[in-house]
Coordinates of C-alpha atoms (C1' of nucleotides) in Angstrom, one line a residue:
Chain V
X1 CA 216.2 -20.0 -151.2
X2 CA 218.3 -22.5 -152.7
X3 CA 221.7 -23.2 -150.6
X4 CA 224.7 -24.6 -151.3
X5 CA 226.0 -28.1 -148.7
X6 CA 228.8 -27.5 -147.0
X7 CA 230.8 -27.8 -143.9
X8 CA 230.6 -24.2 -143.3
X9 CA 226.5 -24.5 -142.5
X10 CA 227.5 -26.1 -139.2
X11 CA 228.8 -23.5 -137.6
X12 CA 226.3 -21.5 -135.3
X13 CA 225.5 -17.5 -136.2
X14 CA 223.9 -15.2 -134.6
X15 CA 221.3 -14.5 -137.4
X16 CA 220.4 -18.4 -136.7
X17 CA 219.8 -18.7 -133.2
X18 CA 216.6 -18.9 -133.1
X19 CA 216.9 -22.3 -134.0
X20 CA 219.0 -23.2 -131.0
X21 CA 216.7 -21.8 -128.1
X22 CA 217.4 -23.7 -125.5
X23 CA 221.0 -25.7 -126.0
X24 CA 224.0 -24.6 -125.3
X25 CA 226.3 -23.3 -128.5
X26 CA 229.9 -22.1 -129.2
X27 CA 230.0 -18.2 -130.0
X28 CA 232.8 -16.6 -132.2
X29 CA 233.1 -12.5 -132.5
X30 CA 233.5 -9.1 -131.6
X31 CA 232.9 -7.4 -128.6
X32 CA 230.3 -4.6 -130.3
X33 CA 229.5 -3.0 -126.6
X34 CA 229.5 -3.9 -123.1
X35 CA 228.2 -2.5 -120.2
X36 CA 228.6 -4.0 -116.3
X37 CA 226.9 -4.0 -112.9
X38 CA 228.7 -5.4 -110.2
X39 CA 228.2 -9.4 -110.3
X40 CA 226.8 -8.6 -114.3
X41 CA 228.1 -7.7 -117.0
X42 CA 226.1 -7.6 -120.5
X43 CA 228.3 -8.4 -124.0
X44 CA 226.8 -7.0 -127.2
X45 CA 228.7 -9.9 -129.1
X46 CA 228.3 -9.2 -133.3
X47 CA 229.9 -12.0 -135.3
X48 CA 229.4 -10.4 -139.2
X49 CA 225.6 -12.1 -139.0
X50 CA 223.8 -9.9 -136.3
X51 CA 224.3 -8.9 -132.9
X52 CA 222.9 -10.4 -129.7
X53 CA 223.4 -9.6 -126.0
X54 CA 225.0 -11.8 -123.8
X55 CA 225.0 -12.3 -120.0
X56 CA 228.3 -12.8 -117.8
X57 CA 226.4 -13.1 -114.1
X58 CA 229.6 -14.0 -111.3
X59 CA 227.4 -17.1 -109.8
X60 CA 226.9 -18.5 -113.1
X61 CA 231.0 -18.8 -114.0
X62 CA 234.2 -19.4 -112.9
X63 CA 236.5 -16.4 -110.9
X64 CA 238.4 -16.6 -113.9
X65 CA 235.7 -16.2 -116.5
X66 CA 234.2 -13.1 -114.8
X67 CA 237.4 -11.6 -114.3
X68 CA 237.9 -12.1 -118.2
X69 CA 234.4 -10.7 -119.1
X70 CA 234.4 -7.9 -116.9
X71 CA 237.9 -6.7 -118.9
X72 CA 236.8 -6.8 -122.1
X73 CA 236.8 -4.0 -124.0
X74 CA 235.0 -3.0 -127.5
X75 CA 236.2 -5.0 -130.7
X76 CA 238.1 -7.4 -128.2
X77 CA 237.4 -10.5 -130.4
X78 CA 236.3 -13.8 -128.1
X79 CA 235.0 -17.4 -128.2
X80 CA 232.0 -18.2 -125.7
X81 CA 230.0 -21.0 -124.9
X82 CA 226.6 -20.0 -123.1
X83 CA 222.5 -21.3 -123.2
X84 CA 220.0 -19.5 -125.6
X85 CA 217.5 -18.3 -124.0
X86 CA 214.0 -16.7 -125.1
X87 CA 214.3 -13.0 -123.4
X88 CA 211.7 -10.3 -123.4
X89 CA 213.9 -8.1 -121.5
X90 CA 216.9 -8.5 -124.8
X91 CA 215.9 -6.0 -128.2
X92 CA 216.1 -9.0 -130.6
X93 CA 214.2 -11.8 -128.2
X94 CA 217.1 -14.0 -127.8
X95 CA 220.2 -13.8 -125.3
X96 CA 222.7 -15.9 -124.3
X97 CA 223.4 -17.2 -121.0
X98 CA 227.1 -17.4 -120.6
X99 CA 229.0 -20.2 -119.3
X100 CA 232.7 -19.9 -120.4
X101 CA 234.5 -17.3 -122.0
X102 CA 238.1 -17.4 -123.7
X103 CA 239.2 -14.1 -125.2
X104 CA 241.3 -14.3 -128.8
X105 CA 242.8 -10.5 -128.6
X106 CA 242.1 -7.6 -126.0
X107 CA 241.5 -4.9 -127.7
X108 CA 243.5 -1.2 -126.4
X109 CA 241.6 2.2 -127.8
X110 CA 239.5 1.2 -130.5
X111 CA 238.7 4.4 -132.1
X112 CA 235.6 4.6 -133.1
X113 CA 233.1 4.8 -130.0
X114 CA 229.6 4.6 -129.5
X115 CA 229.3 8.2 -129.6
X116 CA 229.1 11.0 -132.6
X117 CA 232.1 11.0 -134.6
X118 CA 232.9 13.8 -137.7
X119 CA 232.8 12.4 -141.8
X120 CA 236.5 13.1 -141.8
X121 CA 237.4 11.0 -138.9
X122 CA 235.2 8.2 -140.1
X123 CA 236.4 8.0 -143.9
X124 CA 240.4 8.0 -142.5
X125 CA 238.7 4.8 -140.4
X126 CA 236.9 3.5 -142.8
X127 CA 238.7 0.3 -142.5
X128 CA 236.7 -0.2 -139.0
X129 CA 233.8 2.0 -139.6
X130 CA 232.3 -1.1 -141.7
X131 CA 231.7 -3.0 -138.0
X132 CA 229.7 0.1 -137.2
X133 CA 225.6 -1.5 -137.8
X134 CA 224.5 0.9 -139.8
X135 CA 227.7 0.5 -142.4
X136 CA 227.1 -3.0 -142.1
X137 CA 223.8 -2.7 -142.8
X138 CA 224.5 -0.9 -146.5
X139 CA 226.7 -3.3 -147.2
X140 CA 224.5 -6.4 -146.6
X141 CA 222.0 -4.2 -149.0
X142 CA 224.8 -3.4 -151.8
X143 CA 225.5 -7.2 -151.4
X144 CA 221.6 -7.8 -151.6
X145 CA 221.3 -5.7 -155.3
X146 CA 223.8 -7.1 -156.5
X147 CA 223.0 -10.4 -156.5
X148 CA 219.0 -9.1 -157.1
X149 CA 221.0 -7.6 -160.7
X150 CA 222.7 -10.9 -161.4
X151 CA 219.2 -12.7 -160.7
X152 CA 217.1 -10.7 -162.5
X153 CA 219.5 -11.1 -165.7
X154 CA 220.3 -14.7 -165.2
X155 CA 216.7 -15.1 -165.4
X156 CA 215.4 -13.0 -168.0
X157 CA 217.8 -15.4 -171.2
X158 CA 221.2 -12.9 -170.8
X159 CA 224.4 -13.8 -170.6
X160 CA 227.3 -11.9 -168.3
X161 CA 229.9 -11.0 -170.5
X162 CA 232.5 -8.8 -168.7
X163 CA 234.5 -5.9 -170.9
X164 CA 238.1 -4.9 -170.3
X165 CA 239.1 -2.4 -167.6
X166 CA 242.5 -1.4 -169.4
X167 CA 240.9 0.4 -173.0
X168 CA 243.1 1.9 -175.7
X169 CA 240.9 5.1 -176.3
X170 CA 238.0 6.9 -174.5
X171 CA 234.5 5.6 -174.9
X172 CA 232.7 9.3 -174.7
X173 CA 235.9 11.4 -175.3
X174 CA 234.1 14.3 -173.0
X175 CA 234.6 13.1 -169.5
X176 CA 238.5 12.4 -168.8
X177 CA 240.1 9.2 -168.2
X178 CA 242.7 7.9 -165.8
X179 CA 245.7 7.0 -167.9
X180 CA 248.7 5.0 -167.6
X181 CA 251.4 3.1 -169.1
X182 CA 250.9 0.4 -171.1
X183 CA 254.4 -1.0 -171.9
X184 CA 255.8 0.1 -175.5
X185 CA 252.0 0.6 -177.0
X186 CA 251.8 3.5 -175.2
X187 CA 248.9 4.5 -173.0
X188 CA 246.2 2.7 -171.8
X189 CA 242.9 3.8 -170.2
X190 CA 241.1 3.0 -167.1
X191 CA 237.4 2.1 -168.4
X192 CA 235.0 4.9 -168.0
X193 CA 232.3 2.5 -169.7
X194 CA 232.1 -1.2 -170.7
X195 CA 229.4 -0.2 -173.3
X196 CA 231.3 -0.3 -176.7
X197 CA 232.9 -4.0 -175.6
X198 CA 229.1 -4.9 -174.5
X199 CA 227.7 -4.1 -177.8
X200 CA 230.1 -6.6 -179.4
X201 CA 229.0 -9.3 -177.3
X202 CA 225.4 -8.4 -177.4
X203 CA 226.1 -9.2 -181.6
X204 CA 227.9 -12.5 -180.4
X205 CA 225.1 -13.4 -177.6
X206 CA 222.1 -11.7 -178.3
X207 CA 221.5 -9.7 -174.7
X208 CA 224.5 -9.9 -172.8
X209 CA 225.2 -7.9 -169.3
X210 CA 228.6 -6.3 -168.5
X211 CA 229.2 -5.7 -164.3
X212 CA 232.7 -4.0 -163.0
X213 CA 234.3 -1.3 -162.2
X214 CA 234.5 2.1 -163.9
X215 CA 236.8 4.5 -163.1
X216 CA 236.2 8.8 -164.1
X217 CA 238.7 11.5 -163.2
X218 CA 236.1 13.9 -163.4
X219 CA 237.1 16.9 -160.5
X220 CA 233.4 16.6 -159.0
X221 CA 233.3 16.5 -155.3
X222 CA 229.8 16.2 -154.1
X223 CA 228.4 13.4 -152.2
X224 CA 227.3 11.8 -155.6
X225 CA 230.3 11.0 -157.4
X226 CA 233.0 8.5 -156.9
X227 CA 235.8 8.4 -159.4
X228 CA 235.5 4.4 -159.0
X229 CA 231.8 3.3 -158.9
X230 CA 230.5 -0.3 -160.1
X231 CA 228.3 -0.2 -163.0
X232 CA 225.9 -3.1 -164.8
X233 CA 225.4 -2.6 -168.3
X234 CA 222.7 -4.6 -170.4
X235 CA 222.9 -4.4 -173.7
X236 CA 220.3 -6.1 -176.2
X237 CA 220.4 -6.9 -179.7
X238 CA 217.2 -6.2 -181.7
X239 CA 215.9 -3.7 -178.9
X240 CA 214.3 -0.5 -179.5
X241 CA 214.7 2.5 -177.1
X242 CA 210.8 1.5 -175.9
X243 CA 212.0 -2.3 -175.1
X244 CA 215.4 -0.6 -173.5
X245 CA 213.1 1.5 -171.2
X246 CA 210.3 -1.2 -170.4
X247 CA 213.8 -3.2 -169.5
X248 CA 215.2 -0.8 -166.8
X249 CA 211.8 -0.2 -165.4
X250 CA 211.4 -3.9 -164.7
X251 CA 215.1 -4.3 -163.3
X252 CA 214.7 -1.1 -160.9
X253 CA 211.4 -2.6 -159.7
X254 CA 212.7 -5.9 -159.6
X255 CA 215.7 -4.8 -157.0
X256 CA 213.9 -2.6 -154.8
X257 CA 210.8 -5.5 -154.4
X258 CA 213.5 -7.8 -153.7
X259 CA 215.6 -5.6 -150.9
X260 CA 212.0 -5.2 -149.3
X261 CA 211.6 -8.6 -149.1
X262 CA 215.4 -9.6 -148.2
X263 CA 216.8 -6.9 -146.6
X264 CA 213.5 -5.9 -144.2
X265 CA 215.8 -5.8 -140.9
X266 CA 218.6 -3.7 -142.6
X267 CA 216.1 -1.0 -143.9
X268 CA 215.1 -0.6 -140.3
X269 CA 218.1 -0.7 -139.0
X270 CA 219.0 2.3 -141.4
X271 CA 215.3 3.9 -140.5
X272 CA 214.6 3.8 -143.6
X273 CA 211.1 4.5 -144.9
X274 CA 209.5 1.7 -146.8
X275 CA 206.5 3.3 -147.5
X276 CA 208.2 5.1 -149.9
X277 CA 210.0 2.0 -151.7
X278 CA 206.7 -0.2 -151.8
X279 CA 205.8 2.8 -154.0
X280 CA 208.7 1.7 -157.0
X281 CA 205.8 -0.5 -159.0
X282 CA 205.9 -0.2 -162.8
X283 CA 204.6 1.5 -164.6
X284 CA 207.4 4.5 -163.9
X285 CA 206.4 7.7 -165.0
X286 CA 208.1 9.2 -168.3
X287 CA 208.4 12.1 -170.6
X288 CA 210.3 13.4 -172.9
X289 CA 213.1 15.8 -173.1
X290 CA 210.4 18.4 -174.1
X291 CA 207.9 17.6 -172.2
X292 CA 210.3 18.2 -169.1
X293 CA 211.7 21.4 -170.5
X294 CA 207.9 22.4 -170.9
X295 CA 207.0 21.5 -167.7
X296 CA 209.9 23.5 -165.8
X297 CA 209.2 26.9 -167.4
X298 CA 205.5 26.2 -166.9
X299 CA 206.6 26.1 -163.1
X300 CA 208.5 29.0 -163.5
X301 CA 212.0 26.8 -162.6
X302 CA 214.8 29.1 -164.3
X303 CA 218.2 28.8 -165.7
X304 CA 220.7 30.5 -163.6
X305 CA 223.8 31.8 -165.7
X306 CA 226.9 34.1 -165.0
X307 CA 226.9 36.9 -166.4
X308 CA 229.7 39.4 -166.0
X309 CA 230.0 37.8 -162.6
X310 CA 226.6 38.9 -162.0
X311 CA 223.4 35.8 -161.9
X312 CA 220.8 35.9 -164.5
X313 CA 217.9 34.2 -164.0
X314 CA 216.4 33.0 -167.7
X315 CA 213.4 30.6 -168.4
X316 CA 214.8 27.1 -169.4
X317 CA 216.1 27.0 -172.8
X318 CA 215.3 24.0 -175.1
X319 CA 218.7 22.5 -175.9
X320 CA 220.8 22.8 -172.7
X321 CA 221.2 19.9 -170.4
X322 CA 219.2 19.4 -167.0
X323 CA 221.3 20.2 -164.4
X324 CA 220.9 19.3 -160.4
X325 CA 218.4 22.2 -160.1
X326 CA 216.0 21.0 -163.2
X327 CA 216.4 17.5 -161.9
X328 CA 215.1 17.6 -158.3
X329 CA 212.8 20.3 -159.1
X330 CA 210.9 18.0 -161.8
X331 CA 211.3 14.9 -159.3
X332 CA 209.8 16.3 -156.2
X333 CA 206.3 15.7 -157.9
X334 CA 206.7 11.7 -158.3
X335 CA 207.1 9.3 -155.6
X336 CA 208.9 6.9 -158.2
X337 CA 211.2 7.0 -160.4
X338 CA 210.9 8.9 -164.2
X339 CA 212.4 8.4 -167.4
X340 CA 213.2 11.3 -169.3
X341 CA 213.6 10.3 -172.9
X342 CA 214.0 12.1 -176.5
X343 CA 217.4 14.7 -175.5
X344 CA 218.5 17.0 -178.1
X345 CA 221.2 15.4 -179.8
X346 CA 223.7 17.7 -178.9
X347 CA 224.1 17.5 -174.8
X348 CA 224.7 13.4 -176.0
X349 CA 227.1 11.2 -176.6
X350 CA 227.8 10.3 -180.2
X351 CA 226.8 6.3 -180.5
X352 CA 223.6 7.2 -179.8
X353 CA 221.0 7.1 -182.5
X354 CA 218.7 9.6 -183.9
X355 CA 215.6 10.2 -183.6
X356 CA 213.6 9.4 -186.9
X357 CA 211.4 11.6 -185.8
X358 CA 213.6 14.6 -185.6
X359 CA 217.1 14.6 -186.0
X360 CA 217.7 17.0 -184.0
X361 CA 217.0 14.6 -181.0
X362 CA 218.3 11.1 -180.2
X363 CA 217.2 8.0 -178.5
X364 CA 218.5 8.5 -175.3
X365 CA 217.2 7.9 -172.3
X366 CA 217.9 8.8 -167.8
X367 CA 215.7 7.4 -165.5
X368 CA 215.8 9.4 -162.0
X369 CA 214.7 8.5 -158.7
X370 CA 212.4 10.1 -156.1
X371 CA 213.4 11.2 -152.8
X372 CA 216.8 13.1 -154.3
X373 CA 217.7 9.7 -155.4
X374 CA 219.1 11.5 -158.9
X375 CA 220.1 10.2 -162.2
X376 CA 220.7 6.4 -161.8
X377 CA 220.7 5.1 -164.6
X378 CA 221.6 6.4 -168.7
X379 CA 220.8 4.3 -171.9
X380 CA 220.0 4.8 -175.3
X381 CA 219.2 3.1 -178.6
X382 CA 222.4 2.8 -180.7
X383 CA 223.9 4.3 -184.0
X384 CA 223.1 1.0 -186.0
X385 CA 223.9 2.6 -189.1
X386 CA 227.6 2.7 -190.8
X387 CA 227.5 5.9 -192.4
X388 CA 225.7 8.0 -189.5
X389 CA 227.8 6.5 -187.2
X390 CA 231.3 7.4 -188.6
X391 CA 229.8 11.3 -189.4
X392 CA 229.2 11.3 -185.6
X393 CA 232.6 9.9 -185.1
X394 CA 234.6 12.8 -187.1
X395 CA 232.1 15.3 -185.8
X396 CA 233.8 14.6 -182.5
X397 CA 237.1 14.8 -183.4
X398 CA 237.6 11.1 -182.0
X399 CA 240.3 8.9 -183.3
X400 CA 239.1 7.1 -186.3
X401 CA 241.6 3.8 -186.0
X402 CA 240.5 3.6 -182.8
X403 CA 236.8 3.0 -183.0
X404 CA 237.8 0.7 -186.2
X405 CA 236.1 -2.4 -184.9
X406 CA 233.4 -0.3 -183.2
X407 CA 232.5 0.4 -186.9
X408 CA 232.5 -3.0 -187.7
X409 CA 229.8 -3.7 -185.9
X410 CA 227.9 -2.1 -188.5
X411 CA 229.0 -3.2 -191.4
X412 CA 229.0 -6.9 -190.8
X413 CA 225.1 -7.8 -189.5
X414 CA 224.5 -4.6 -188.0
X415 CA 221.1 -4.4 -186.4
X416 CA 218.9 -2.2 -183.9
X417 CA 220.2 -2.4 -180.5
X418 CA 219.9 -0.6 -177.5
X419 CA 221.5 -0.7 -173.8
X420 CA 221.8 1.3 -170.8
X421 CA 223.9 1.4 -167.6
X422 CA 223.0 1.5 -164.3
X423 CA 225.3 2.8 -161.4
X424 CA 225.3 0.4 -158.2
X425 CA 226.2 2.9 -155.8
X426 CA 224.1 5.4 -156.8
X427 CA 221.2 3.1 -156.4
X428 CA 222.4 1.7 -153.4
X429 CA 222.5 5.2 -152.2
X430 CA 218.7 5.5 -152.9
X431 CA 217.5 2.5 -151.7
X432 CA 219.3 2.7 -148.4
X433 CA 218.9 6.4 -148.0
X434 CA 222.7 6.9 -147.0
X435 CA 223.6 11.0 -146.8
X436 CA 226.7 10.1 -148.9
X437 CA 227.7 7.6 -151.7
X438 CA 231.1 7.2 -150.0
X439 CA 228.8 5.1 -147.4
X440 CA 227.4 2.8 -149.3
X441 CA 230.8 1.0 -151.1
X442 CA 233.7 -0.5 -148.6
X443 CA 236.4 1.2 -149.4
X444 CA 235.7 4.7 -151.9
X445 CA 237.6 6.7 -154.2
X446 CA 237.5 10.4 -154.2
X447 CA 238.8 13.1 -155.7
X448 CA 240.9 13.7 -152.7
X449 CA 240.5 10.3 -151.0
X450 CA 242.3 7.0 -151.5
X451 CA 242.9 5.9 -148.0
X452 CA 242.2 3.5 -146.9
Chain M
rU1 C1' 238.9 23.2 -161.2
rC2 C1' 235.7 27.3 -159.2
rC3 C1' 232.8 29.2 -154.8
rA4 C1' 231.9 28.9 -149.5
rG5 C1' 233.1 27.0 -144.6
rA6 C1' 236.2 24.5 -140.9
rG7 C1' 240.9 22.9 -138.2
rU8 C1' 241.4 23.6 -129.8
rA9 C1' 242.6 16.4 -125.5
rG10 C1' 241.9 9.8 -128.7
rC11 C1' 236.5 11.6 -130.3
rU12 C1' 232.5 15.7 -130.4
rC13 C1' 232.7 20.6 -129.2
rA14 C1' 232.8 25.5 -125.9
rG15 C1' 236.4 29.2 -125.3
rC16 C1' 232.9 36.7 -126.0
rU17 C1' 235.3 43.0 -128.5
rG18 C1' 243.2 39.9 -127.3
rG19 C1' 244.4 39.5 -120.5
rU20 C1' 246.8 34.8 -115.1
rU21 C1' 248.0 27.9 -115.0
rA22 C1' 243.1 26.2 -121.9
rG23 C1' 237.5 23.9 -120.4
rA24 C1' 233.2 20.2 -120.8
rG25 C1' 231.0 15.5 -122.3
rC26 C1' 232.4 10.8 -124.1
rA27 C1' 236.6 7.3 -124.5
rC28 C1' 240.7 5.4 -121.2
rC29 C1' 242.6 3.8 -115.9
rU30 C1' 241.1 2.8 -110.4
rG31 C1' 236.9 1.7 -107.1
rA32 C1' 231.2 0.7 -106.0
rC33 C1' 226.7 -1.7 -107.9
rU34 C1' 222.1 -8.5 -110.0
rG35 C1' 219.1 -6.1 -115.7
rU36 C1' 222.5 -2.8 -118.6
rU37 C1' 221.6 -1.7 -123.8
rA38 C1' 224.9 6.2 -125.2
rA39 C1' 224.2 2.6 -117.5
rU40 C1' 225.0 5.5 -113.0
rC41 C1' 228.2 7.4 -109.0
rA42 C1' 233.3 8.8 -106.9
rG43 C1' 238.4 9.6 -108.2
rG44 C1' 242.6 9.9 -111.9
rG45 C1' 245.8 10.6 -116.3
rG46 C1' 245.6 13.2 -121.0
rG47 C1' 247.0 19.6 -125.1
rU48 C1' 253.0 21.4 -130.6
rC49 C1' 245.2 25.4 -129.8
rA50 C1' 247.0 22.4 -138.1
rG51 C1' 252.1 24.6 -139.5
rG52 C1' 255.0 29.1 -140.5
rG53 C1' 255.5 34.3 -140.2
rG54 C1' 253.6 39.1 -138.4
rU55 C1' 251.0 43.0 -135.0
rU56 C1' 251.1 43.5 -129.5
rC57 C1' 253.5 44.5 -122.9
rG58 C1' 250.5 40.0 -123.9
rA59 C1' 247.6 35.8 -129.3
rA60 C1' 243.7 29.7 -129.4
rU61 C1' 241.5 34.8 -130.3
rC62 C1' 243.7 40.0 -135.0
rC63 C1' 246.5 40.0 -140.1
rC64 C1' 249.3 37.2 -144.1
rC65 C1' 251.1 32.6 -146.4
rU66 C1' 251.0 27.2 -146.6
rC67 C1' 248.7 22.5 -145.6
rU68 C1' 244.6 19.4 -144.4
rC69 C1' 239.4 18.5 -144.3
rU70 C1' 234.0 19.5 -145.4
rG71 C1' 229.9 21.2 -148.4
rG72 C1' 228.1 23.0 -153.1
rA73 C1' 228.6 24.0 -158.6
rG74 C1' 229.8 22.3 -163.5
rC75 C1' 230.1 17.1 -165.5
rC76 C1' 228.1 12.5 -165.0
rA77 C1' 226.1 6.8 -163.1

RNA sequence: UCCAGAGUAGCUCAGCUGGUUAGAGCACCUGACUGUUAAUCAGGGGGUCAGGGGUUCGAAUCCCCUCUCUGGAGCCA
């Protein structure tokens, strides 16, 4: 891996000591745990790179040192100097013996202990619940997809081309927006959706990619949604909804191939089964719309509806949208992911294109992952054409001025094009296997959470 | 938003059909210990039982309201 020279690289970390068995080096961190026995006492030191154990014994150091070591106390943060040394007896084969100690802060009640602690009391710490090595370990793999997303891009001829956060009007005037003031123009709009803005560039650029934030003040509290989630959005002139898919096949395989390879002690770390991820090879399994509705009433996987307060159970009717049900049930046969393609027009958004096919479907298409992982990503082949476009647009009662220059973009060089977006945390989630998507970003936005 | 569940020590929880001064483990403080890694052993401090109201001789326990939190649904990435 290529590596930038600088001054920084000097400095000794824990993940490199292997290098330095056998000379004495300067140690800057954390106390993570510490336990004691008489003339020993044992620091778990963690320094952001890894953890390693070092050894305080009272022949070995000063009055002064041992006294210092033996009243440390978790997340007291410390400089030490000590020997590496090769140790069968230490979990990660290394430990240092230590020869001076000089402590930075004593820490007083940290509150998050080695033992069991409730989701509630975690999320109100979530500020320190990031030193904890499982959170530190999603982290290191969030960092490790996103820069597998920017590689993969980078690589493959596209350009990043980042769209607005503040928008003027809603991109899929369904889900509700986050709205605020925008000096004497009125209101403004937290992005729900860089697409439109990406589709502009993709006309300037050819295939462009759009990463940030998106923000959705949709009321759903379940331990998939986040009203501020990070989302990359490729978006490719002269694609058809067959290139889009191959596309988001060979980025999903690309990431998880490379946290296997990069990431191998975080995954265990998080007990994660790799088995499983060596699975995600292309080809992905797919089907259409159809084909899945077909497939759930062949398996006898109902519809539940509310009837006079009363449930009905019905055999799936071709039309309505999959729900959480329909999802994992047709995803607990595949051990990757599966794109579902080919929706009925109607349960879509209205810049999607038609089928020629059938008009009553469009090119849309959700790729979901095994293991629960759900709907991770959503693309689709785009309106390209003026007319059909702006009938969608007053179909949906959406402001015409608004989507002005959207409409532009096909009347001046309009051409096929197609573009999906995938949702970071939601793959993150997958990949790592984390129970909740509030664990796999630092600091999350919920419904009824915004501290810290 | 709708449905369901929870709130007792810093943390995780027990506390029965109402009954003396509210309990445990961990964490913290003091001491012992040369191989701990959720160390062990001995001792110690720590409580507005979420808040308010009601029933009762008596409420952590029963009833009502409010607040906070958790999970699920719909919608979505």
């Amino acid at each position: 891996m290529g590596t930038i020279n600088s001054r920084y690289k000097s400095y000794c970390y824990i993940e490199n000591l292997s290098q330095f068995v056998g000379s004495e080096v300067t140690l800057r961190g954390w106390v993570y745990h510490k336990t004691g026995k008489g003339k020993l006492h044992f620091i778990q030191l963690r320094d952001g790179t890894g953890i390693v154990q070092c050894v305080v014994f009272k022949p070995n150091v000063s009055e002064e040192v041992f006294e210092r070591a033996k009243s440390l106390t978790q997340e007291s943060s410390l400089i030490l100097k000590g020997y590496v040394r090769e140790d069968p007896r230490s979990p990660v084969g290394i430990e240092i013996d230590v020869s001076d100690l000089q402590v930075i802060q004593l820490t007083n009640d940290y509150p998050i202990t080695p033992k069991e602690h409730g989701d509630s009391f975690l999320m109100e710490h979530r500020h320190l619940w990031l030193r904890s090595s499982k959170q530190h370990a999603i982290i290191r793999v969030r960092s490790a997809v996103i820069k597998a997303i920017r590689d993969f891009f980078d690589g493959n001829g596209f350009k990043q081309v980042d769209s607005p956060i503040l928008t003027p009007n809603a991109c899929e005037g369904t889900t509700t927006l986050f709205e605020t003031k925008y000096f004497d123009l009125g209101s403004a709009y937290l992005s729900q959706s860089g697409q439109l803005y990406a589709e502009a560039s993709a006309m300037a650029h050819g295939k462009v990619y759009t990463f940030g934030p998106t923000f959705r003040a949709e009321l759903s509290k379940t331990r998939k949604h986040l009203t501020e989630f990070w989302m990359v959005e490729p978006e490719m002139a002269f694609f058809d909804l067959d290139d889009d898919m191959d596309l988001a096949e060979d980025l999903v395989e690309y990431i998880v191939q490379y946290v296997l390879k990069h990431c191998k002690k975080e995954l265990e770390i998080l007990e994660r089964d790799i088995t499983k991820l060596e699975k995600v090879r292309r080809p992905f399994y797919r089907m259409t719309y159809t084909e899945a509705v077909d497939w759930l009433n062949r398996n006898n996987v109902p519809i539940i509806r509310k009837v006079d307060g009363k449930e009905i159970e019905e055999p799936f009717p071709w039309g309505e949208d999959f729900g959480a049900v329909q999802e994992e049930a047709i995803m607990e046969q595949f051990d990757k992911p599966c794109i579902i393609h080919r929706y009925p027009a109607k349960v879509k958004a209205f810049y999607m294109k038609r089928d020629p096919q059938n008009p009553e479907l469009v090119l849309a298409m959700d790729m979901l992952a095994p293991e629960r992982g759900g709907e991770i990503i959503g693309g689709s082949q785009r309106e390209d054409d003026y007319n059909a476009l702006l009938e969608r647009i007053k179909e949906e009662n959406l402001p015409l001025e608004a989507f002005q220059w959207y409409l532009d973009l096909r009347k001046y060089g309009s051409v096929p094009h197609s573009g999906f977006g995938l949702g970071i945390e939601r793959t993150v989630k997958w990949i790592t296997g984390a129970r909740h998507i509030r664990e796999v970003i630092p600091f999350p936005r919920m419904i009824y959470r915004i501290y810290p």
